[in-house]
Short mmCIF file of C-alpha atoms in Angstrom, two decimals:
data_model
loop_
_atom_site.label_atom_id
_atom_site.label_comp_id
_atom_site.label_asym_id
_atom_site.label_seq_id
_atom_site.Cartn_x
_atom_site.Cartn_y
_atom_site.Cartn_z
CA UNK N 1 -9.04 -30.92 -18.63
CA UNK N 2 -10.85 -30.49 -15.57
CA UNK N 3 -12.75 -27.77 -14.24
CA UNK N 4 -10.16 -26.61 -11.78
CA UNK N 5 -7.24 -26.93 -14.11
CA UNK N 6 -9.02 -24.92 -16.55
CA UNK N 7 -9.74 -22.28 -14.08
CA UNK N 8 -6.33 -22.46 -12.99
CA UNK N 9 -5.12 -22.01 -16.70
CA UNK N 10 -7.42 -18.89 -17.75
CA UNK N 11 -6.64 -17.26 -14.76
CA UNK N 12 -2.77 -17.43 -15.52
CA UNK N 13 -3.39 -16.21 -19.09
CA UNK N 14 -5.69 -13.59 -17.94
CA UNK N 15 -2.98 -12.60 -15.73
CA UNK N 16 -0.09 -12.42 -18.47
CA UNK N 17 -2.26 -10.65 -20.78
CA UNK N 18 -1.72 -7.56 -18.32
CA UNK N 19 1.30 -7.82 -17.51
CA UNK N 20 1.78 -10.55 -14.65
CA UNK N 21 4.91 -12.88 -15.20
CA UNK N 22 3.60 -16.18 -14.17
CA UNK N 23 4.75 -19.31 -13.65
CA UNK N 24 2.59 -22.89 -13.62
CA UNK N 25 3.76 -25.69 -11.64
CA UNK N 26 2.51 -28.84 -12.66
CA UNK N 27 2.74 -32.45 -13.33
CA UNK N 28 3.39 -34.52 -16.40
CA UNK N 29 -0.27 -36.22 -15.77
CA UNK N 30 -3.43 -36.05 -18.22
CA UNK N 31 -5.94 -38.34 -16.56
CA UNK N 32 -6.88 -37.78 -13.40
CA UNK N 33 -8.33 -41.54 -12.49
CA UNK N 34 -4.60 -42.69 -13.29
CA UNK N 35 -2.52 -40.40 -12.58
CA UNK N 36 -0.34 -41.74 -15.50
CA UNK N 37 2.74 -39.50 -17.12
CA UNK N 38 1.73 -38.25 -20.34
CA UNK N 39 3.50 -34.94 -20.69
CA UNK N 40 7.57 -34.78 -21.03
CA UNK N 41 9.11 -33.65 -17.89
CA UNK N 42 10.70 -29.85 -17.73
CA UNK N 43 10.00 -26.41 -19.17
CA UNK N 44 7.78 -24.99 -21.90
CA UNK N 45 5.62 -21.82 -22.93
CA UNK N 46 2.62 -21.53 -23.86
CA UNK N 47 0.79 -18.27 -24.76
CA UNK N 48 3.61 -16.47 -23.07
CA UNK N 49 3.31 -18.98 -19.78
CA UNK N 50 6.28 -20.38 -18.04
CA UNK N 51 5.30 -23.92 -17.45
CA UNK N 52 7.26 -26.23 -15.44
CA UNK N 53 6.27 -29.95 -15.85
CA UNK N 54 7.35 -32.66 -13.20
CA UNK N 55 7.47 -36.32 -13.22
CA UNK N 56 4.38 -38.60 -10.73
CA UNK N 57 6.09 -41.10 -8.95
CA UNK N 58 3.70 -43.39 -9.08
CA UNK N 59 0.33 -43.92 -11.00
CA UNK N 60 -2.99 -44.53 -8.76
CA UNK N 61 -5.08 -47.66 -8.50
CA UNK N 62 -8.71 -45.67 -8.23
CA UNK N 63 -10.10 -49.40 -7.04
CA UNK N 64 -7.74 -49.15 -4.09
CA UNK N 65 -7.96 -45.25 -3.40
CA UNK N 66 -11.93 -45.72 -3.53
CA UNK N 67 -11.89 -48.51 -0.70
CA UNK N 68 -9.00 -46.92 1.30
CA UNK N 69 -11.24 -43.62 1.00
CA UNK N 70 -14.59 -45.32 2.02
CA UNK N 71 -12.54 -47.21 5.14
CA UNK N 72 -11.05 -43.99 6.22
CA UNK N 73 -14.25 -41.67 5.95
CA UNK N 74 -16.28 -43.94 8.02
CA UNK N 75 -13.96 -45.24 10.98
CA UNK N 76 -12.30 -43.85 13.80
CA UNK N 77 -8.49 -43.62 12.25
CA UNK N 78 -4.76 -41.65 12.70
CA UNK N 79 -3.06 -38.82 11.26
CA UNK N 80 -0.90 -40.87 9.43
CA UNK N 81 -3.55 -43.08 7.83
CA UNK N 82 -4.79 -39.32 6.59
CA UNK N 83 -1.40 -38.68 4.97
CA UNK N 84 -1.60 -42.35 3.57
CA UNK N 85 -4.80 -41.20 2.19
CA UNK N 86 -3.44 -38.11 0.80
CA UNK N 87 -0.22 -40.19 -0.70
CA UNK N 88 -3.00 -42.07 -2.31
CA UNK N 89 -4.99 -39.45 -3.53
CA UNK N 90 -2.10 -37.70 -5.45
CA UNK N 91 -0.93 -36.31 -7.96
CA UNK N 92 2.23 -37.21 -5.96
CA UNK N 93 5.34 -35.35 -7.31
CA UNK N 94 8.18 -35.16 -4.98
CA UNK N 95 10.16 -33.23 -7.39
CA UNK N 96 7.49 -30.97 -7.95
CA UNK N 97 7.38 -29.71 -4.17
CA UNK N 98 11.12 -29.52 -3.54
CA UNK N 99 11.39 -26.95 -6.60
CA UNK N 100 8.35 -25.20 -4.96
CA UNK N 101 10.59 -24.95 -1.90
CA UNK N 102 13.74 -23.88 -3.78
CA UNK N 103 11.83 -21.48 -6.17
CA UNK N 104 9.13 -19.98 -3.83
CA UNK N 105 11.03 -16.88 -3.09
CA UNK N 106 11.54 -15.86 -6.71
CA UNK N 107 8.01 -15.41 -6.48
CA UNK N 108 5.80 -12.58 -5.26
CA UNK N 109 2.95 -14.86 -4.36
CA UNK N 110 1.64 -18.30 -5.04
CA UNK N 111 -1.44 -19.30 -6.06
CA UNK N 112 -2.75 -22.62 -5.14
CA UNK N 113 -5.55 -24.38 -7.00
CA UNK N 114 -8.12 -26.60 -5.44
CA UNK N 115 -7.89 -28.08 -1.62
CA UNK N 116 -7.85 -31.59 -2.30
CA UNK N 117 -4.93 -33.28 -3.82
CA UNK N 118 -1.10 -33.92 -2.86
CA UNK N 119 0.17 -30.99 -4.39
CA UNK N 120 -1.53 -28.33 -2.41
CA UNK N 121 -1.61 -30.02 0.52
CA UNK N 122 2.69 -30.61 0.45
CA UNK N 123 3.17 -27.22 -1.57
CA UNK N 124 1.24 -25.29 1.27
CA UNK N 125 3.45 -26.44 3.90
CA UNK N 126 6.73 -26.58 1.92
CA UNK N 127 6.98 -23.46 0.19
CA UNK N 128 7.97 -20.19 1.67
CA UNK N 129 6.14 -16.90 0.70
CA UNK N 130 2.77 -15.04 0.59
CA UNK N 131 0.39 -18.00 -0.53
CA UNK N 132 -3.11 -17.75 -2.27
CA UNK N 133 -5.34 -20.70 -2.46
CA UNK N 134 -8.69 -20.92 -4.65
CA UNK N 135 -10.39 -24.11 -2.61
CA UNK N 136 -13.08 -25.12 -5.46
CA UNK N 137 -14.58 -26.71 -2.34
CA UNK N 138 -17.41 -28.10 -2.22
CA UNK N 139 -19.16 -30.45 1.31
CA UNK N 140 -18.07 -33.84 0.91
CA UNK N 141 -16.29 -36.35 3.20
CA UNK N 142 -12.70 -35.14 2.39
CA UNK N 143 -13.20 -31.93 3.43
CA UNK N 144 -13.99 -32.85 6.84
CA UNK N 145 -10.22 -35.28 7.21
CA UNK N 146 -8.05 -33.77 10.10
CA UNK N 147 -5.23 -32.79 7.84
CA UNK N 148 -7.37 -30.24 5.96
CA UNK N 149 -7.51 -27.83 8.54
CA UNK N 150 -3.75 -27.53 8.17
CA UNK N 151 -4.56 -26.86 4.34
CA UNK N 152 -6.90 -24.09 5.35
CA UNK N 153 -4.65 -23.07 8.20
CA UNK N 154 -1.60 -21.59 5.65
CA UNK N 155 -3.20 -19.63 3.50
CA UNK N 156 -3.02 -15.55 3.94
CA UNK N 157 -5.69 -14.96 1.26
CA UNK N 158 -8.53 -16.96 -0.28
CA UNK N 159 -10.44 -17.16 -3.42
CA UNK N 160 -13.56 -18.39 -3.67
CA UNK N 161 -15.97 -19.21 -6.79
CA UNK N 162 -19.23 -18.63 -5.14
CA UNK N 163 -20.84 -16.90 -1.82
CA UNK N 164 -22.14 -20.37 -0.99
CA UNK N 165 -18.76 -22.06 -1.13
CA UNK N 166 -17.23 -19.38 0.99
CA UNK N 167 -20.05 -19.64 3.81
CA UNK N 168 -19.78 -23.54 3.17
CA UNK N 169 -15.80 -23.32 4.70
CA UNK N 170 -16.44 -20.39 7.41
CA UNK N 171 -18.80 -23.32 9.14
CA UNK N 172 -16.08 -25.43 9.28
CA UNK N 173 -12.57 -23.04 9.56
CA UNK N 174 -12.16 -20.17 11.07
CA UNK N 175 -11.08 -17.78 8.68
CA UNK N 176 -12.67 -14.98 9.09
CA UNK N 177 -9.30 -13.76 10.09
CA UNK N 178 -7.75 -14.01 6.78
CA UNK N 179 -8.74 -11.77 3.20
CA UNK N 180 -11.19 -13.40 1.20
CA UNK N 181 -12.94 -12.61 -2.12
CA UNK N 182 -15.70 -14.31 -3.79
CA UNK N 183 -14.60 -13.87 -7.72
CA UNK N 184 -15.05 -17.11 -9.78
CA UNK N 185 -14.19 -17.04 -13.47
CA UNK N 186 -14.97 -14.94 -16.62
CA UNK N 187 -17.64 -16.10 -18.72
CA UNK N 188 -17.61 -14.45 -22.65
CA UNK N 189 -21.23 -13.77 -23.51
CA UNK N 190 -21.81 -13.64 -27.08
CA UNK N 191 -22.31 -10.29 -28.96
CA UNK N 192 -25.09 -11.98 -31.07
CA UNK N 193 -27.18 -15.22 -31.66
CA UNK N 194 -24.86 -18.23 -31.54
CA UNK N 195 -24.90 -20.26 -34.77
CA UNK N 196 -28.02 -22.12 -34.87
CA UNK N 197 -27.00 -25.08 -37.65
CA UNK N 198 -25.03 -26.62 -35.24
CA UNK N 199 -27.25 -28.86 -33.56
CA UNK N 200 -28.53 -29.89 -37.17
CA UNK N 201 -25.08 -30.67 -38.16
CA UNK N 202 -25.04 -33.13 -35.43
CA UNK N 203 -28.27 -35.31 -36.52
CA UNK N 204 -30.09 -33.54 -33.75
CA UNK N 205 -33.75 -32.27 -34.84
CA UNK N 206 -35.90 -32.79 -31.87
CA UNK N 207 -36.02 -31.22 -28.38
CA UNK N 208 -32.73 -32.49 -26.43
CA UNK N 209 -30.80 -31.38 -23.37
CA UNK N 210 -27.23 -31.82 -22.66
CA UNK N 211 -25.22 -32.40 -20.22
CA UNK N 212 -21.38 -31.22 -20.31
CA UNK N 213 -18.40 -32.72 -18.69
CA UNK N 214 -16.78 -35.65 -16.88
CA UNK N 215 -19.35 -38.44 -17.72
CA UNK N 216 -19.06 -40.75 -14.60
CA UNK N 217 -20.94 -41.33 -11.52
CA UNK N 218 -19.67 -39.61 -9.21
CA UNK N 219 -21.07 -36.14 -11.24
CA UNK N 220 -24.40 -37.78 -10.94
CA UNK N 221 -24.69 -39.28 -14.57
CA UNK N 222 -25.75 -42.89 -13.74
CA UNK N 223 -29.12 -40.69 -11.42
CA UNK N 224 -29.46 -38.03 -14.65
CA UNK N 225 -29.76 -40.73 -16.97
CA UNK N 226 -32.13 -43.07 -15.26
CA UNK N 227 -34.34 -39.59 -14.74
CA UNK N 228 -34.23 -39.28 -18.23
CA UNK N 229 -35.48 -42.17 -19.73
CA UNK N 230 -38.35 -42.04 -16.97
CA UNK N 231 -38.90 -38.35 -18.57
CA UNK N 232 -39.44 -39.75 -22.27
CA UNK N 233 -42.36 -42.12 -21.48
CA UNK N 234 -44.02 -38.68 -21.15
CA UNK N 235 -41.69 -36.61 -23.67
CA UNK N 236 -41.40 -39.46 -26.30
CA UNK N 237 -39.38 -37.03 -28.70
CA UNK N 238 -37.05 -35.80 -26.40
CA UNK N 239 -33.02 -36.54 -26.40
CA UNK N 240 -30.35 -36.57 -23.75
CA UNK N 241 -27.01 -35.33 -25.72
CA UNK N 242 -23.35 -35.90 -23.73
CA UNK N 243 -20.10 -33.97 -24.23
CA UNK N 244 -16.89 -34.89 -22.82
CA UNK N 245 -14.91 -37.41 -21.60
CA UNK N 246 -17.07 -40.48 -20.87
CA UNK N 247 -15.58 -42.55 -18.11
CA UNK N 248 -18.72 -44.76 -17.36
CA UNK N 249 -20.76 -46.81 -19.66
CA UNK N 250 -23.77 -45.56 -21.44
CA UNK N 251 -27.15 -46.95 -22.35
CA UNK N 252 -27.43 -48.46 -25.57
CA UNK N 253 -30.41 -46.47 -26.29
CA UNK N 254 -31.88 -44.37 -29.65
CA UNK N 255 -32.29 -41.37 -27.66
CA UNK N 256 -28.84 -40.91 -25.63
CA UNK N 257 -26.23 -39.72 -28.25
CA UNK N 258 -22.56 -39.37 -26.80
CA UNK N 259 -20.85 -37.00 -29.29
CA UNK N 260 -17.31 -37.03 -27.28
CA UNK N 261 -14.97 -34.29 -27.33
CA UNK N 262 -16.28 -30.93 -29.63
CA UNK N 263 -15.04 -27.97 -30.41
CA UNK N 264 -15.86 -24.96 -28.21
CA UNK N 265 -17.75 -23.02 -31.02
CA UNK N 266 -19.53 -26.66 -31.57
CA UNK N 267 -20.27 -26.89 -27.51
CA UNK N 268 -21.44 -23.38 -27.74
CA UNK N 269 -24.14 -23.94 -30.46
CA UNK N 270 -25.36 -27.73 -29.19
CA UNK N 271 -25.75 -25.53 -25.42
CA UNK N 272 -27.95 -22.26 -27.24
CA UNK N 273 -30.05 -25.24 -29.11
CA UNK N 274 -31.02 -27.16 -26.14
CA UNK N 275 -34.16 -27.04 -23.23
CA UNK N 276 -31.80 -26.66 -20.79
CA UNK N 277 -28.52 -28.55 -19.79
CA UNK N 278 -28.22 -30.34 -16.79
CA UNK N 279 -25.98 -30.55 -13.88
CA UNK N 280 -26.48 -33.26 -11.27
CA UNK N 281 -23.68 -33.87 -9.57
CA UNK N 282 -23.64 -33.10 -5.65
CA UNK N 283 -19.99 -32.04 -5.20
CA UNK N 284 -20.00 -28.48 -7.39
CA UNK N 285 -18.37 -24.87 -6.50
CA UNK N 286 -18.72 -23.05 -9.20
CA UNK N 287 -19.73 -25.23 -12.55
CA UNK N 288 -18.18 -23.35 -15.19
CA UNK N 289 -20.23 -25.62 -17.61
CA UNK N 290 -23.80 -23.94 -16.16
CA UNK N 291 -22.07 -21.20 -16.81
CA UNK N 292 -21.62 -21.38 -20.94
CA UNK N 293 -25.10 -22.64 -20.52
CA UNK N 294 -26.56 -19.48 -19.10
CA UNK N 295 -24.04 -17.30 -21.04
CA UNK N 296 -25.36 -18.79 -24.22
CA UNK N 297 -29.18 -17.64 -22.82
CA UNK N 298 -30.23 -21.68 -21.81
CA UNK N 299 -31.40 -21.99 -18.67
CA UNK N 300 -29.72 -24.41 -16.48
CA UNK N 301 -31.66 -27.60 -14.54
CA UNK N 302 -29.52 -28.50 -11.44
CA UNK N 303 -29.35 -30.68 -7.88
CA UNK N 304 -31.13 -28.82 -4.85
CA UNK N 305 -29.05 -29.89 -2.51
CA UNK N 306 -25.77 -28.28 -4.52
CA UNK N 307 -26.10 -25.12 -3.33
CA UNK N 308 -23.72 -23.08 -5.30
CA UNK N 309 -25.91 -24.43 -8.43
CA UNK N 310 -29.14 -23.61 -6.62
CA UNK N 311 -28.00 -20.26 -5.99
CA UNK N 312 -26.71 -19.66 -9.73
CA UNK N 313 -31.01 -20.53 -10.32
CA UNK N 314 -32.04 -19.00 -7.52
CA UNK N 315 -30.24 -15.61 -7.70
CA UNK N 316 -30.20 -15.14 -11.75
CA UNK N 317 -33.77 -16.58 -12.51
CA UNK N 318 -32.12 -18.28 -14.89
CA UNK N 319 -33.42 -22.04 -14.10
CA UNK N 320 -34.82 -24.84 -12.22
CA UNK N 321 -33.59 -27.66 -9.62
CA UNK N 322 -35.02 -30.72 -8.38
CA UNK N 323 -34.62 -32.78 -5.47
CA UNK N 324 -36.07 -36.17 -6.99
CA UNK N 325 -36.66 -37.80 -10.22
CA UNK N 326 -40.39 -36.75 -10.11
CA UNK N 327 -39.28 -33.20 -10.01
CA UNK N 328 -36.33 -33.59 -12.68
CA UNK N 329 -39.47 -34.51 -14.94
CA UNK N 330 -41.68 -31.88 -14.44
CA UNK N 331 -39.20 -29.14 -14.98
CA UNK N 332 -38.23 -30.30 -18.32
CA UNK N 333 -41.99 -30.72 -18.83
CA UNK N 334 -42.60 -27.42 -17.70
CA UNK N 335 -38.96 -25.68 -20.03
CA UNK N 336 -40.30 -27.65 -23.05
CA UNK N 337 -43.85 -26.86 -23.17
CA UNK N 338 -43.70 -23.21 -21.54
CA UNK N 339 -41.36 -21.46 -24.44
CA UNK N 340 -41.77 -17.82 -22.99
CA UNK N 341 -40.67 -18.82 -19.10
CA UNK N 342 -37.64 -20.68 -21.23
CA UNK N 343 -37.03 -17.95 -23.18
CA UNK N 344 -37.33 -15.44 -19.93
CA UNK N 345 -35.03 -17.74 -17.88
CA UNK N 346 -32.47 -17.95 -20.95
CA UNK N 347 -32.20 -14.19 -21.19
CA UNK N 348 -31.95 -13.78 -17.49
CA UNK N 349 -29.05 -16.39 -17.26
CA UNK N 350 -27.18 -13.98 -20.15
CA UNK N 351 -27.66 -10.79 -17.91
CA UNK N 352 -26.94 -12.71 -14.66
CA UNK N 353 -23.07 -13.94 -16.32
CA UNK N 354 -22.60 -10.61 -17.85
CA UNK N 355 -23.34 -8.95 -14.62
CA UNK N 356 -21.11 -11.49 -12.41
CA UNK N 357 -18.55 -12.94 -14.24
CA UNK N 358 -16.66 -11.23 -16.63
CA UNK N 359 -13.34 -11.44 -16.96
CA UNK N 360 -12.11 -7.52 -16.41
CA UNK N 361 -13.90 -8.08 -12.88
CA UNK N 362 -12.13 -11.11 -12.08
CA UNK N 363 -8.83 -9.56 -13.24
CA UNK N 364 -9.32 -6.65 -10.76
CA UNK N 365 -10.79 -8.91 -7.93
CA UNK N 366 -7.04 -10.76 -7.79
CA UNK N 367 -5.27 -7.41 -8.41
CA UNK N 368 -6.89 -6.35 -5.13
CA UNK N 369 -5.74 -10.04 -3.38
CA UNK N 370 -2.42 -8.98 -4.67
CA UNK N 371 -2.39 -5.50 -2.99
CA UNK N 372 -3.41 -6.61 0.51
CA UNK N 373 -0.89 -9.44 0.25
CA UNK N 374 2.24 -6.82 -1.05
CA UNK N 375 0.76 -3.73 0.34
CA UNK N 376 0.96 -2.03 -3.22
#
């Protein structure tokens, strides 16, 4: 599951738990690189969650929608080469929108989930009502495609995960005209220590840091690990751990261990025993992985030129970012050999989640959305 889709699910369950009555449109899709059905068609519950799966027409060639993007994003080209781009792009689910424009009006307001695919883009324009969209935007060449300023056009509210992601879309559409909130996600920060035998359990007895999420390049991984192996001809004892679903190939290499999938109180404990975990990819707007990092009291080591990561650092005190390989070195230099900044950073990353992101003030943040959209 994807960042997005996980927001989009804790949000809904937050919801329910106080009453809301929500429904989830979705598809019957699992990987996003595919787009292949995986889920059975129609309705279920979960957790007390009306969930209404929906057939994808057709599953996507990423070798095709890579060139097609890289053609479009650097050439003079049409509105309708933008909605082949879009077609292309998916999840496309025909069935899903035309129940979105039957069902809309059963519905007090619709929430949308990320700017960028099919869905939102067709549901937007198609369905009738008082609309909501949480963008999860971050600067990169889609963004700036003609059809997007219809997506931004629609909505009468937005939600945004970070200050820097909001002032990131005011540059480039106006709406200062519509309500906006900058709310993110709740973060649980642990009462007490997190278990500290986990890393253990997993063969892991020397320094390490992690990285959690999509392996592939696009999140920076292929950058992150050349970086690293530069790092260990001056930190020979040092390991780079990955979690999640690996969709590039790794090194063959003592010191990179790949431990696939775990189990959230497993993630938890391999996060509170490393240095730091590491987020490189360029295209973030919120990370909920840096996140669990800080809320676990590790500090986080992160891309300068993301800005809602560098702000996370820059605003809790609760890490580092570098701008080159060079600097990616020192500051796990610096983490490992400095314990007390480490330690300072770690506990400042606790307060900073605990201050910004717990779930009671989310809760109330789209309770307020809700009221200027209904006018109760």
């Amino acid at each position: 599951m994807g960042g997005s889709e996980l927001h989009c699910r804790q949000v809904a369950e937050k919801l329910t738990a106080v009453g809301f009555d929500c429904t989830v449109y979705t598809t019957c899709a699992k990987d996003y690189i595919t787009w292949k059905n995986e889920y059975s068609g129609g309705v279920s519950f979960l957790d007390g969650i009306r969930i209404k799966r929906y057939l994808v027409d057709k599953e996507r060639d990423i070798q095709s929608f890579n060139a097609y993007s890289d053609e479009i994003f650097h050439r003079e080209h049409s509105a309708e080469e933008e909605i082949r781009w879009m077609e292309m792009q998916g999840p496309c689910s025909p069935d899903l929108i035309g129940a979105l424009e039957q069902e809309s009006g059963q519905y007090d307001a619709l929430i949308f989930f990320t700017y960028l695919y099919y869905n939102t883009y067709w549901g937007l324009k198609r369905a009738t009502g008082r609309k909501i969209l949480v963008p999860t935007a971050h600067d990169e060449p889609a963004l700036h495609l003609d059809l997007m300023k219809e997506v931004f056009d629609v909505p009468e509210a937005f939600i945004y995960n970070t200050a820097a992601e909001r002032d990131m879309l005011k540059r480039y559409f106006p709406l200062d005209d519509a309500y906006g909130d900058i709310v993110g996600v709740g973060v649980p920060v642990p009462d007490g220590p997190t278990e500290s035998s986990i890393p253990f359990r997993y063969g892991l007895f020397s320094p390490y840091i992690l990285y959690a999420g999509r392996i592939e390049e696009g999140k920076g991984c292929a950058t992150m690990i050349e970086s690293f192996l530069d790092v260990r001809r001056h930190l020979p004892d040092l390991f780079l751990v990955l979690i999640g679903k690996k969709l590039m190939d790794l090194p063959d290499h003592p010191h990179i261990r790949y431990l696939g999938f775990v189990s959230p109180s497993d993630k938890n404990g391999l996060m509170a025993g490393a240095t730091a975990t590491i987020h490189p990819s360029p295209y973030e707007s919120l990370c909920m992985a840096a996140l669990e990092s800080l809320a676990v009291g590790t500090p986080i080591l992160v891309r300068e030129g993301t800005e809602p990561l560098r702000r996370h650092v820059v605003d809790g005190r609760c890490g580092l970012y570098f701008s080159a390989p060079a600097d990616f070195g020192e500051a796990i230099s610096l983490l490992i050999k400095d314990g007390k900044l480490c330690s300072r950073m770690g506990e400042n990353g606790r307060r900073y989640v605990r201050d910004n992101y717990s779930w009671p003030a989310v809760v109330e943040k789209y309770k307020k959305a809700f009221r200027h959209l209904l006018g109760s």
